[in-house]
Amino acid sequence: TYNSSISACEKGGDYLNASQLFRLMTLTSVERDIVTYNAMASAFGQDGEWVQALQLLREMAKDQLETDTITSTAVIAACGKGAAWLKALQLLHEMAISRTERNII
């Protein structure tokens, strides 16, 4: 239900409430998975919150989860909306190094 709620916030353009739900998962000992991170990355991407999106990648690593194409695309989109094009290019390069599948999006 957390993932669905975070996705609903993302679709409504409400990354603040999505972030609160994301943090609440930790406080209530609910495990976050790749779907959770992808939903949160998309929420940040909708609003161009690229700094927070990059922080999310660090949290994923801390939770021992690998990024996938969806995560990377959402974070790159956040960088694009936030005019952080250099970071977006860096992430694209990192995708190639880590052999994360790249797509046309």
Short mmCIF file of C-alpha atoms in Angstrom, two decimals:
data_model
loop_
_atom_site.label_atom_id
_atom_site.label_comp_id
_atom_site.label_asym_id
_atom_site.label_seq_id
_atom_site.Cartn_x
_atom_site.Cartn_y
_atom_site.Cartn_z
CA THR A 1 0.00 0.00 0.00
CA TYR A 2 2.93 2.36 0.58
CA ASN A 3 4.17 1.94 -2.98
CA SER A 4 0.70 2.62 -4.36
CA SER A 5 0.32 5.68 -2.16
CA ILE A 6 3.71 7.05 -3.19
CA SER A 7 2.79 6.48 -6.84
CA ALA A 8 -0.51 8.28 -6.32
CA CYS A 9 1.33 11.26 -4.84
CA GLU A 10 3.74 11.21 -7.78
CA LYS A 11 0.89 11.24 -10.27
CA GLY A 12 -0.63 14.16 -8.38
CA GLY A 13 2.65 16.08 -8.42
CA ASP A 14 3.00 15.92 -4.63
CA TYR A 15 6.56 14.85 -3.96
CA LEU A 16 6.42 16.23 -0.39
CA ASN A 17 3.75 13.77 0.73
CA ALA A 18 5.47 11.02 -1.25
CA SER A 19 8.66 11.80 0.70
CA GLN A 20 6.81 11.65 4.01
CA LEU A 21 5.42 8.22 3.13
CA PHE A 22 8.87 7.07 2.04
CA ARG A 23 10.38 8.14 5.39
CA LEU A 24 7.46 6.65 7.31
CA MET A 25 8.28 3.26 5.83
CA THR A 26 11.63 3.32 7.65
CA LEU A 27 10.07 4.47 10.90
CA THR A 28 7.51 1.66 10.78
CA SER A 29 10.08 -0.96 9.70
CA VAL A 30 8.46 -1.52 6.30
CA GLU A 31 11.10 -2.64 3.83
CA ARG A 32 11.61 -0.44 0.78
CA ASP A 33 12.17 -2.24 -2.51
CA ILE A 34 13.04 -1.24 -6.07
CA VAL A 35 9.38 -0.39 -6.77
CA THR A 36 9.37 1.99 -3.81
CA TYR A 37 12.54 3.71 -4.98
CA ASN A 38 11.29 3.93 -8.56
CA ALA A 39 8.04 5.55 -7.43
CA MET A 40 9.97 8.03 -5.30
CA ALA A 41 12.45 8.78 -8.10
CA SER A 42 9.51 9.46 -10.43
CA ALA A 43 7.98 11.79 -7.85
CA PHE A 44 11.21 13.78 -7.65
CA GLY A 45 11.47 13.70 -11.44
CA GLN A 46 8.03 15.25 -11.87
CA ASP A 47 9.14 18.34 -9.97
CA GLY A 48 12.76 18.51 -11.08
CA GLU A 49 14.00 17.83 -7.56
CA TRP A 50 17.33 16.58 -8.86
CA VAL A 51 19.32 16.99 -5.63
CA GLN A 52 16.84 14.83 -3.75
CA ALA A 53 16.73 12.35 -6.62
CA LEU A 54 20.52 11.96 -6.44
CA GLN A 55 20.27 11.50 -2.67
CA LEU A 56 17.79 8.73 -3.36
CA LEU A 57 20.44 6.89 -5.38
CA ARG A 58 22.76 7.02 -2.37
CA GLU A 59 20.00 5.66 -0.14
CA MET A 60 19.43 2.81 -2.60
CA ALA A 61 23.09 1.87 -2.36
CA LYS A 62 22.85 2.00 1.44
CA ASP A 63 19.83 -0.35 1.25
CA GLN A 64 21.92 -2.60 -1.06
CA LEU A 65 19.61 -2.16 -4.04
CA GLU A 66 20.87 -1.69 -7.57
CA THR A 67 19.35 0.95 -9.80
CA ASP A 68 17.49 -0.17 -12.87
CA THR A 69 16.48 1.57 -16.09
CA ILE A 70 13.35 3.02 -14.49
CA THR A 71 15.25 4.50 -11.55
CA SER A 72 17.98 5.94 -13.73
CA THR A 73 15.54 7.42 -16.23
CA ALA A 74 13.53 9.10 -13.47
CA VAL A 75 16.64 10.60 -11.86
CA ILE A 76 17.94 11.79 -15.24
CA ALA A 77 14.51 13.37 -15.87
CA ALA A 78 14.74 15.16 -12.52
CA CYS A 79 18.17 16.48 -13.49
CA GLY A 80 16.77 17.62 -16.84
CA LYS A 81 13.87 19.48 -15.28
CA GLY A 82 16.22 21.03 -12.75
CA ALA A 83 18.60 22.20 -15.50
CA ALA A 84 21.35 19.95 -14.12
CA TRP A 85 22.25 18.63 -17.56
CA LEU A 86 25.85 17.84 -16.61
CA LYS A 87 24.62 15.52 -13.85
CA ALA A 88 22.19 13.94 -16.32
CA LEU A 89 25.05 13.18 -18.70
CA GLN A 90 27.13 11.81 -15.85
CA LEU A 91 24.31 9.44 -14.87
CA LEU A 92 23.96 8.28 -18.47
CA HIS A 93 27.69 7.52 -18.49
CA GLU A 94 27.39 5.65 -15.18
CA MET A 95 24.58 3.57 -16.66
CA ALA A 96 26.93 2.47 -19.45
CA ILE A 97 29.68 1.58 -16.98
CA SER A 98 27.31 -0.42 -14.75
CA ARG A 99 25.71 -2.01 -17.83
CA THR A 100 22.27 -0.72 -16.87
CA GLU A 101 20.03 -1.01 -19.88
CA ARG A 102 19.49 2.34 -21.57
CA ASN A 103 16.38 3.17 -23.54
CA ILE A 104 15.03 5.81 -25.86
CA ILE A 105 13.24 7.65 -23.05
#
